[in-house]
């Protein structure tokens, strides 16, 4: 009996998904940064809307100008909301800032708790523990029957979690 030689395993540097570029965008209107890289320290306010700070996130996590999104810190407090999120959730950014995220969004599945739950994904992203984008299913805290996918990723500076509500566009209801 002959022994077949197997090819040797090789170590891949950096792991999977490490080559995803990071881009800058506005934390209010999602406009891309006009600087092409990090903004100058004195120019962190978005030149498009004049309201949001320029933030950096992975390219696959950056919202579009039609997406509803929130920025949440490591204490799970809301620090910024897009104009679309304000419209979708029926709350102004001024009223939402420094409120716990649980007062606006909760997991859609009551049994979906533990280390892989919604709050844990936000905390990991806000702490920069998980550079990859994760997805969870959520709903507004006071509305049953509405479910949407939330894309959660690290953003900053300062380091925080970016939550993009992927299914926030109004949809017509139909009889079943």
Steps between C-alpha positions, in 0.01 A plus 500: 500500500638837403452815700381799299652829596261780587580859414616700799265752656606861480421783737297784353605832652228736621211252496180524301346834417802704612542652155164682505574873465381754755333816374377827655134609491268746675329378818186697407445490123738212404677718240850373420789707627633741237856461634565150362661399829489616859364853529719769649440525879333840461268373221307211660158660435338382177532761224184366329243542779698691762342290777681166535851399590709310248543140615701208367367146449558196283385551144251211528334667803464858377136607456356670195318831516169306497587277797385553855797469735608571856834540675513338845785524753642222721249587775224411250389864487397661172743770391371583149209422266464549128215705361344179366521335845330801655220474244467122528506485882293816545749667732734795459872458548492748789245285682691177429856597592620338824196269516566125525466322167249264667256792519490507117597156369478151646569151366209376289527153653443496876713186534795650308710598801839401635848570367379523140206731571433850377649683801811279496556568129475876563736484799757298303484740205522808725805355674659405167511132600339377179616688191266300275146612429231297679126484436208466738122515462344781705176691542397835646454451876128585494397335174427132450487335159765729350836339445808637333857397453760706684856512371737565793863609460773701667529869413672806639687694624411488781442126475131408490257260334330588172153344471351514150133402475487319168122455470387845611348613170122538519322209339136475408304245699295241316220274611594135543 
